[in-house]
Tab-separated table of N, CA and C in Angstrom:
chain	number	residue	atom	x	y	z
A	1	MET	N	44.673	29.758	7.224
A	1	MET	CA	44.191	29.201	7.330
A	1	MET	C	42.919	29.330	6.771
A	2	PHE	N	42.953	29.996	5.398
A	2	PHE	CA	41.649	29.619	4.423
A	2	PHE	C	42.141	28.417	3.715
A	3	GLY	N	42.969	27.849	4.014
A	3	GLY	CA	43.039	26.630	3.291
A	3	GLY	C	42.597	25.575	3.619
A	4	PHE	N	43.405	25.094	5.409
A	4	PHE	CA	42.371	24.536	5.762
A	4	PHE	C	41.237	24.378	6.019
A	5	TYR	N	39.936	25.396	5.837
A	5	TYR	CA	38.307	26.127	5.981
A	5	TYR	C	38.142	25.119	4.775
A	6	VAL	N	38.304	25.647	3.108
A	6	VAL	CA	38.447	25.370	2.297
A	6	VAL	C	38.431	23.811	2.214
A	7	VAL	N	39.324	23.404	3.118
A	7	VAL	CA	39.582	22.008	3.572
A	7	VAL	C	38.792	21.291	3.583
A	8	MET	N	37.860	21.231	4.996
A	8	MET	CA	37.305	21.390	5.694
A	8	MET	C	36.164	21.562	5.003
A	9	LEU	N	35.469	22.521	4.487
A	9	LEU	CA	34.122	22.212	3.924
A	9	LEU	C	33.970	21.225	2.934
A	10	PHE	N	34.962	20.845	2.357
A	10	PHE	CA	35.256	19.639	1.239
A	10	PHE	C	34.881	18.220	1.561
A	11	VAL	N	35.405	17.992	2.728
A	11	VAL	CA	35.442	16.888	4.088
A	11	VAL	C	33.763	16.574	4.196
A	12	SER	N	33.882	18.625	5.590
A	12	SER	CA	31.861	18.034	5.372
A	12	SER	C	31.311	17.513	4.688
A	13	GLY	N	31.045	18.520	3.532
A	13	GLY	CA	30.250	18.211	2.596
A	13	GLY	C	30.204	16.500	1.926
A	14	ILE	N	31.568	16.165	2.404
A	14	ILE	CA	31.545	14.781	1.643
A	14	ILE	C	30.967	13.910	2.377
A	15	VAL	N	31.105	14.296	3.671
A	15	VAL	CA	30.883	13.226	4.692
A	15	VAL	C	29.296	13.787	5.211
A	16	VAL	N	28.710	14.360	5.024
A	16	VAL	CA	27.765	14.413	5.238
A	16	VAL	C	26.641	14.633	4.295
A	17	LEU	N	27.582	14.412	3.162
A	17	LEU	CA	26.455	13.810	1.762
A	17	LEU	C	26.571	12.452	1.574
A	18	GLY	N	27.237	11.360	2.208
A	18	GLY	CA	27.726	9.858	2.340
A	18	GLY	C	27.300	9.290	3.304
A	19	VAL	N	26.380	10.037	3.780
A	19	VAL	CA	25.478	9.523	5.265
A	19	VAL	C	24.453	10.008	4.641
A	20	ALA	N	23.749	10.735	4.051
A	20	ALA	CA	22.691	11.311	3.949
A	20	ALA	C	22.444	10.178	3.065
A	21	LEU	N	23.540	9.666	1.854
A	21	LEU	CA	23.191	8.276	1.037
A	21	LEU	C	23.061	7.345	0.994
A	22	LEU	N	23.984	7.062	1.997
A	22	LEU	CA	24.250	5.333	2.886
A	22	LEU	C	23.603	5.499	3.778
A	23	ALA	N	22.561	5.983	4.688
A	23	ALA	CA	22.065	5.642	6.647
A	23	ALA	C	20.940	5.714	5.836
A	24	SER	N	20.391	4.071	5.586
A	24	SER	CA	19.469	3.978	4.902
A	24	SER	C	18.488	3.836	6.527
A	25	GLY	N	18.485	3.938	7.784
A	25	GLY	CA	17.619	3.926	8.954
A	25	GLY	C	17.249	5.331	9.741
A	26	MET	N	18.282	6.200	8.357
A	26	MET	CA	17.485	7.383	9.070
A	26	MET	C	16.350	7.842	8.829
A	27	HIS	N	15.909	8.854	8.843
A	27	HIS	CA	14.765	9.099	8.702
A	27	HIS	C	14.613	10.057	7.518
A	28	ARG	N	13.753	10.247	6.311
A	28	ARG	CA	13.165	10.815	5.225
A	28	ARG	C	13.541	12.272	5.086
A	29	GLY	N	13.413	13.139	5.944
A	29	GLY	CA	13.212	14.521	6.008
A	29	GLY	C	14.521	14.478	6.833
A	30	ARG	N	15.111	13.812	7.461
A	30	ARG	CA	16.652	13.745	8.126
A	30	ARG	C	17.613	13.629	7.114
A	31	ARG	N	17.277	12.777	6.044
A	31	ARG	CA	17.990	12.693	4.740
A	31	ARG	C	18.106	13.695	3.846
A	32	ILE	N	17.232	13.929	3.617
A	32	ILE	CA	17.481	15.473	3.170
A	32	ILE	C	18.095	17.180	3.628
A	33	VAL	N	17.565	17.003	4.731
A	33	VAL	CA	18.105	18.015	5.370
A	33	VAL	C	19.607	17.772	5.333
A	34	ASN	N	20.230	16.992	5.721
A	34	ASN	CA	21.908	16.687	5.825
A	34	ASN	C	21.878	16.285	4.111
A	35	CYS	N	21.538	16.151	3.094
A	35	CYS	CA	21.607	16.663	1.654
A	35	CYS	C	21.690	17.789	1.137
A	36	LEU	N	21.450	18.355	1.902
A	36	LEU	CA	21.440	20.128	1.675
A	36	LEU	C	21.905	20.940	1.795
A	37	LEU	N	22.321	20.761	3.465
A	37	LEU	CA	23.495	20.892	4.429
A	37	LEU	C	24.740	20.756	4.147
A	38	GLY	N	25.213	19.297	2.776
A	38	GLY	CA	26.117	18.393	2.871
A	38	GLY	C	26.363	19.386	0.917
A	39	THR	N	25.500	19.406	0.274
A	39	THR	CA	25.666	20.543	-0.700
A	39	THR	C	25.923	21.804	-0.512
A	40	ALA	N	25.896	21.913	0.407
A	40	ALA	CA	26.097	23.572	0.381
A	40	ALA	C	27.451	23.787	1.182
A	41	PHE	N	28.119	22.495	2.235
A	41	PHE	CA	29.236	22.943	2.539
A	41	PHE	C	30.161	22.892	0.403
A	42	LEU	N	29.628	21.593	0.476
A	42	LEU	CA	30.341	22.047	-1.327
A	42	LEU	C	29.950	22.295	-2.159
A	43	GLY	N	28.804	23.258	-2.409
A	43	GLY	CA	29.290	24.380	-2.868
A	43	GLY	C	29.847	25.184	-2.522
A	44	TYR	N	29.914	25.400	-1.059
A	44	TYR	CA	30.342	26.810	-0.571
A	44	TYR	C	32.341	26.393	-1.089
A	45	GLY	N	32.635	25.387	-0.236
A	45	GLY	CA	34.050	25.454	-0.459
A	45	GLY	C	34.837	25.166	-1.780
A	46	ILE	N	33.998	24.794	-3.684
A	46	ILE	CA	34.419	24.998	-4.120
A	46	ILE	C	34.513	26.542	-5.065
A	47	TYR	N	33.291	27.019	-4.403
A	47	TYR	CA	33.104	28.411	-4.778
A	47	TYR	C	34.470	29.074	-4.038
A	48	LEU	N	35.212	28.707	-2.419
A	48	LEU	CA	36.174	29.814	-2.068
A	48	LEU	C	37.401	28.837	-2.906
A	49	ALA	N	37.452	27.552	-3.434
A	49	ALA	CA	38.666	27.333	-3.371
A	49	ALA	C	39.030	27.980	-5.760
A	50	ALA	N	37.243	27.910	-6.129
A	50	ALA	CA	37.896	28.266	-7.442
A	50	ALA	C	37.813	30.184	-7.747
A	51	PHE	N	36.525	30.406	-7.416
A	51	PHE	CA	36.166	31.544	-7.674
A	51	PHE	C	36.454	32.920	-6.518
A	52	PHE	N	36.701	32.494	-5.720
A	52	PHE	CA	36.976	33.822	-4.830
A	52	PHE	C	38.705	34.137	-5.071
A	53	HIS	N	39.008	35.090	-4.792
A	53	HIS	CA	40.060	35.223	-4.728
A	53	HIS	C	41.112	36.352	-3.702
A	54	SER	N	39.984	37.948	-3.851
A	54	SER	CA	39.986	38.183	-2.284
A	54	SER	C	39.311	39.080	-2.084
A	55	GLY	N	39.035	39.435	-0.756
A	55	GLY	CA	38.023	40.372	0.553
A	55	GLY	C	37.568	39.181	1.344
A	56	GLU	N	36.357	39.089	2.048
A	56	GLU	CA	36.058	38.586	3.545
A	56	GLU	C	34.932	37.357	2.752
A	57	TYR	N	35.388	36.952	3.454
A	57	TYR	CA	34.933	35.407	3.570
A	57	TYR	C	34.175	35.237	4.759
A	58	ARG	N	32.997	33.917	5.177
A	58	ARG	CA	32.611	33.799	6.516
A	58	ARG	C	33.037	31.905	6.769
A	59	ILE	N	33.323	32.149	7.805
A	59	ILE	CA	33.786	30.993	8.993
A	59	ILE	C	32.321	30.200	9.108
A	60	PHE	N	32.253	29.953	9.047
A	60	PHE	CA	31.325	28.531	9.790
A	60	PHE	C	31.748	27.692	10.198
A	61	PHE	N	31.088	27.147	11.905
A	61	PHE	CA	31.874	27.144	12.675
A	61	PHE	C	31.194	25.599	12.527
A	62	TRP	N	30.415	25.484	11.916
A	62	TRP	CA	29.195	24.153	12.027
A	62	TRP	C	29.480	23.024	10.969
A	63	VAL	N	30.997	24.010	9.956
A	63	VAL	CA	31.489	22.824	9.200
A	63	VAL	C	32.629	21.518	10.251
A	64	PHE	N	32.644	22.366	11.109
A	64	PHE	CA	33.463	21.537	12.143
A	64	PHE	C	32.450	20.350	12.570
A	65	ILE	N	31.819	21.154	13.514
A	65	ILE	CA	30.817	19.827	14.128
A	65	ILE	C	29.922	19.424	13.491
A	66	LEU	N	29.269	19.691	12.342
A	66	LEU	CA	28.381	19.109	11.843
A	66	LEU	C	28.476	16.995	11.481
A	67	PRO	N	29.819	16.885	10.504
A	67	PRO	CA	29.859	15.444	10.805
A	67	PRO	C	30.391	14.804	11.826
A	68	PHE	N	30.242	15.280	12.913
A	68	PHE	CA	30.974	13.864	13.735
A	68	PHE	C	28.982	14.861	14.671
A	69	SER	N	28.129	14.950	13.666
A	69	SER	CA	26.597	15.073	15.083
A	69	SER	C	26.336	14.438	13.866
A	70	VAL	N	26.413	14.449	12.569
A	70	VAL	CA	25.700	13.617	12.113
A	70	VAL	C	26.291	11.495	11.791
A	71	LEU	N	27.168	11.742	11.535
A	71	LEU	CA	27.879	10.586	11.737
A	71	LEU	C	27.105	9.290	13.273
A	72	ALA	N	27.239	10.681	14.685
A	72	ALA	CA	26.518	9.675	15.827
A	72	ALA	C	24.967	9.423	15.263
A	73	ASP	N	24.364	10.549	15.240
A	73	ASP	CA	23.031	10.399	14.676
A	73	ASP	C	22.670	8.629	13.805
A	74	ALA	N	24.046	8.770	12.451
A	74	ALA	CA	23.441	7.861	11.671
A	74	ALA	C	23.693	6.569	12.526
A	75	VAL	N	24.693	6.428	13.100
A	75	VAL	CA	25.287	5.687	13.971
A	75	VAL	C	23.693	4.954	14.594
A	76	ARG	N	23.609	5.774	15.441
A	76	ARG	CA	22.258	5.861	16.518
A	76	ARG	C	21.051	5.460	16.366
A	77	THR	N	20.470	5.233	15.002
A	77	THR	CA	19.678	5.081	13.892
A	77	THR	C	20.216	4.502	13.964
A	78	ALA	N	20.921	3.490	13.386
A	78	ALA	CA	21.658	1.993	12.464
A	78	ALA	C	21.371	1.470	13.672
A	79	GLU	N	21.642	1.765	15.593
A	79	GLU	CA	22.145	0.672	16.212
A	79	GLU	C	19.987	0.062	16.678
A	80	ALA	N	19.361	1.195	16.099
A	80	ALA	CA	17.902	1.266	17.537
A	80	ALA	C	16.825	1.418	16.160
A	81	PRO	N	16.582	1.144	14.690
A	81	PRO	CA	15.272	1.657	14.080
A	81	PRO	C	14.613	2.447	14.519
A	82	ALA	N	13.811	3.235	14.524
A	82	ALA	CA	12.369	3.930	14.378
A	82	ALA	C	11.829	2.982	14.029
A	83	PRO	N	10.542	2.569	14.985
A	83	PRO	CA	9.567	0.936	14.864
A	83	PRO	C	8.546	1.781	14.106
A	84	ARG	N	8.118	0.740	12.926
A	84	ARG	CA	7.885	0.588	11.680
A	84	ARG	C	6.382	1.075	12.488
A	85	ARG	N	5.123	2.332	11.523
A	85	ARG	CA	4.203	2.450	12.152
A	85	ARG	C	3.114	1.743	11.091
A	86	PRO	N	2.132	1.508	11.091
A	86	PRO	CA	1.308	0.309	10.440
A	86	PRO	C	0.665	1.143	9.488
A	87	ALA	N	0.540	0.957	8.089
A	87	ALA	CA	-0.213	1.590	7.474
A	87	ALA	C	-1.384	1.655	7.352
A	88	ALA	N	-1.637	3.339	6.807
A	88	ALA	CA	-3.251	3.482	7.042
A	88	ALA	C	-3.600	2.490	5.991
A	89	ARG	N	-4.391	2.279	6.097
A	89	ARG	CA	-6.077	1.802	5.503
A	89	ARG	C	-6.908	2.617	4.828
A	90	ARG	N	-6.834	2.339	3.711
A	90	ARG	CA	-7.509	2.776	3.089
A	90	ARG	C	-9.150	3.048	2.499
A	91	PRO	N	-9.610	3.959	2.888
A	91	PRO	CA	-11.364	3.792	2.612
A	91	PRO	C	-12.173	2.753	2.405
A	92	SER	N	-11.730	2.753	0.800
A	92	SER	CA	-12.229	1.815	-0.526
A	92	SER	C	-11.890	0.279	0.125
A	93	THR	N	-10.515	0.025	0.454
A	93	THR	CA	-10.454	-1.267	1.072
A	93	THR	C	-10.963	-1.603	2.177
A	94	PRO	N	-12.399	-3.036	1.107
A	94	PRO	CA	-13.306	-3.613	2.533
A	94	PRO	C	-12.281	-4.359	3.578
A	95	ARG	N	-12.329	-4.920	4.919
A	95	ARG	CA	-11.525	-5.355	6.393
A	95	ARG	C	-11.688	-6.672	5.739
A	96	ARG	N	-11.172	-7.315	5.864
A	96	ARG	CA	-11.874	-8.495	5.648
A	96	ARG	C	-11.763	-8.871	7.225
A	97	ARG	N	-12.984	-10.032	7.494
A	97	ARG	CA	-12.855	-10.577	8.713
A	97	ARG	C	-12.835	-12.101	8.874
A	98	PRO	N	-12.207	-12.099	10.206
A	98	PRO	CA	-11.736	-13.588	10.004
A	98	PRO	C	-12.948	-15.050	10.335
A	99	ALA	N	-12.786	-15.932	9.262
A	99	ALA	CA	-13.706	-16.709	9.350
A	99	ALA	C	-14.232	-16.999	9.817
A	100	PRO	N	-15.372	-18.163	10.115
A	100	PRO	CA	-15.875	-18.274	11.323
A	100	PRO	C	-15.112	-20.414	12.211
A	101	ALA	N	-15.754	-20.192	12.915
A	101	ALA	CA	-14.556	-21.574	13.617
A	101	ALA	C	-15.727	-22.658	13.564
A	102	PRO	N	-15.307	-23.825	12.494
A	102	PRO	CA	-16.052	-24.851	12.231
A	102	PRO	C	-17.361	-25.302	13.131
A	103	THR	N	-18.055	-25.320	13.186
A	103	THR	CA	-19.207	-26.351	13.929
A	103	THR	C	-19.209	-27.790	13.757
A	104	PRO	N	-18.639	-28.737	14.995
A	104	PRO	CA	-18.838	-29.924	14.670
A	104	PRO	C	-20.377	-30.837	14.128
A	105	SER	N	-20.380	-30.768	13.580
A	105	SER	CA	-21.234	-31.899	12.224
A	105	SER	C	-21.646	-32.621	13.521
A	106	ARG	N	-23.346	-32.930	13.649
A	106	ARG	CA	-23.824	-34.023	14.710
A	106	ARG	C	-24.142	-34.762	13.651
A	107	THR	N	-24.191	-36.087	13.587
A	107	THR	CA	-24.522	-37.214	12.976
A	107	THR	C	-25.733	-37.724	13.584
A	108	ALA	N	-26.709	-38.715	13.508
A	108	ALA	CA	-28.031	-38.847	14.369
A	108	ALA	C	-27.513	-40.301	14.870
A	109	ALA	N	-25.945	-41.172	14.488
A	109	ALA	CA	-25.284	-41.413	16.095
A	109	ALA	C	-25.471	-40.534	16.332
A	110	THR	N	-24.426	-39.612	17.029
A	110	THR	CA	-24.079	-39.142	17.992
A	110	THR	C	-25.542	-38.751	18.823
A	111	ARG	N	-26.189	-38.731	17.781
A	111	ARG	CA	-27.123	-37.782	18.853
A	111	ARG	C	-27.625	-38.965	19.634
A	112	GLU	N	-27.539	-39.959	18.879
A	112	GLU	CA	-28.638	-40.911	20.016
A	112	GLU	C	-27.428	-41.533	21.170
A	113	ARG	N	-25.967	-41.884	20.702
A	113	ARG	CA	-24.770	-41.439	22.220
A	113	ARG	C	-25.158	-40.546	23.262
A	114	ARG	N	-25.314	-39.681	22.333
A	114	ARG	CA	-26.349	-38.317	23.698
A	114	ARG	C	-27.026	-38.643	24.839
A	115	ALA	N	-28.452	-39.242	23.725
A	115	ALA	CA	-29.096	-39.253	24.216
A	115	ALA	C	-29.385	-40.793	25.414
A	116	ALA	N	-28.338	-41.755	25.035
A	116	ALA	CA	-27.921	-43.051	25.589
A	116	ALA	C	-27.448	-42.806	26.810
A	117	ALA	N	-26.929	-41.586	26.465
A	117	ALA	CA	-25.367	-41.426	28.936
A	117	ALA	C	-26.944	-40.260	29.274
A	118	LYS	N	-27.536	-39.084	27.987
A	118	LYS	CA	-28.385	-38.988	28.866
A	118	LYS	C	-29.034	-39.842	30.128
A	119	ALA	N	-29.850	-40.537	29.489
A	119	ALA	CA	-30.352	-41.893	29.568
A	119	ALA	C	-30.188	-42.341	30.906
A	120	ALA	N	-29.000	-42.824	30.769
A	120	ALA	CA	-27.914	-44.236	31.437
A	120	ALA	C	-27.830	-42.936	32.743
A	121	GLN	N	-27.451	-41.860	32.930
A	121	GLN	CA	-27.405	-40.747	34.031
A	121	GLN	C	-28.441	-41.005	34.874
A	122	LEU	N	-30.145	-40.558	34.623
A	122	LEU	CA	-30.634	-39.860	34.904
A	122	LEU	C	-31.329	-41.641	35.011
A	123	GLU	N	-31.448	-42.412	34.534
A	123	GLU	CA	-31.559	-43.708	35.656
A	123	GLU	C	-31.085	-44.148	36.672
A	124	ALA	N	-28.844	-43.913	37.054
A	124	ALA	CA	-28.559	-44.274	37.597
A	124	ALA	C	-28.842	-43.592	39.145
A	125	LEU	N	-29.432	-41.920	38.896
A	125	LEU	CA	-29.790	-41.044	39.600
A	125	LEU	C	-31.333	-41.468	39.916
A	126	ARG	N	-32.394	-41.622	39.270
A	126	ARG	CA	-33.747	-42.551	39.857
A	126	ARG	C	-33.450	-43.939	40.763
A	127	ALA	N	-32.273	-44.783	40.748
A	127	ALA	CA	-32.341	-45.497	41.140
A	127	ALA	C	-31.036	-45.480	42.733
A	128	LYS	N	-30.630	-44.486	42.676
A	128	LYS	CA	-29.944	-44.274	44.646
A	128	LYS	C	-30.811	-43.163	44.654
A	129	HIS	N	-31.468	-42.744	44.297
A	129	HIS	CA	-32.895	-41.648	45.024
A	129	HIS	C	-33.868	-42.700	45.226
A	130	ALA	N	-33.775	-43.844	44.998
A	130	ALA	CA	-34.608	-44.998	45.287
A	130	ALA	C	-34.466	-45.664	46.487
A	131	ALA	N	-33.232	-45.789	46.251
A	131	ALA	CA	-32.316	-46.903	47.279
A	131	ALA	C	-32.494	-45.730	48.778
A	132	GLY	N	-31.848	-44.016	48.614
A	132	GLY	CA	-31.846	-43.612	49.469
A	132	GLY	C	-33.450	-43.006	50.298
A	133	SER	N	-34.491	-43.526	49.116
A	133	SER	CA	-35.499	-43.347	49.844
A	133	SER	C	-36.045	-44.637	51.045
A	134	ASP	N	-36.159	-45.638	50.064
A	134	ASP	CA	-36.463	-46.684	51.192
A	134	ASP	C	-35.375	-47.002	52.138
A	135	ALA	N	-33.920	-46.813	52.903
A	135	ALA	CA	-33.647	-46.383	53.937
A	135	ALA	C	-33.665	-45.770	54.964
A	136	SER	N	-34.567	-44.705	54.520
A	136	SER	CA	-35.266	-42.919	55.431
A	136	SER	C	-36.384	-44.056	55.925
A	137	ASP	N	-37.541	-44.845	55.008
A	137	ASP	CA	-38.698	-45.192	55.622
A	137	ASP	C	-37.846	-45.718	56.931
A	138	ASP	N	-37.378	-46.601	56.681
A	138	ASP	CA	-37.688	-47.332	58.603
A	138	ASP	C	-36.362	-46.812	59.493
A	139	ARG	N	-36.849	-45.090	59.258
A	139	ARG	CA	-35.961	-44.713	60.797
A	139	ARG	C	-37.512	-44.253	61.224
A	140	ALA	N	-37.073	-43.655	62.303
A	140	ALA	CA	-38.230	-42.897	63.061
A	140	ALA	C	-37.706	-40.901	62.502
A	141	PRO	N	-39.122	-40.210	62.122
A	141	PRO	CA	-38.878	-38.721	61.679
A	141	PRO	C	-37.646	-38.098	62.862
A	142	SER	N	-37.349	-37.256	61.887
A	142	SER	CA	-36.659	-35.936	63.279
A	142	SER	C	-37.154	-35.367	63.559
A	143	THR	N	-38.336	-35.005	63.346
A	143	THR	CA	-39.429	-33.440	63.960
A	143	THR	C	-40.710	-34.500	64.499
A	144	PRO	N	-41.585	-33.993	66.266
A	144	PRO	CA	-42.002	-34.617	66.246
A	144	PRO	C	-43.258	-33.917	65.524
A	145	VAL	N	-44.485	-34.968	65.998
A	145	VAL	CA	-45.972	-35.586	64.890
A	145	VAL	C	-46.617	-34.219	66.151
């Protein structure tokens, strides 16, 4: 049992360290924690294999669970990366305003064409009104006098 546990410490430490170093989609804090845990597992495995000769040792069941948990988390974050937050704007940086829309340039010819069009519309309305008032004069008033 002791030899199996030491091998599992090495495997767990290497897997957790590998995921922490290679999984770029993970949050930085999670990667640091995984790095620390992998180093701790690897260090405890080295201690038990090289320096421990007899006595009591502790079996941490996280050695068996953590590699699978870290791998599942790395796969989940690789499939759906976290949305990027917009960078905070520095107070000293001036905010750019959009350029105003260009106003159409009006030349003298444009003004004359518009004035002529309005004059033609006005003349057409006057002619229509004059034609309508001539026809209504011949009829009898609708109200008694």
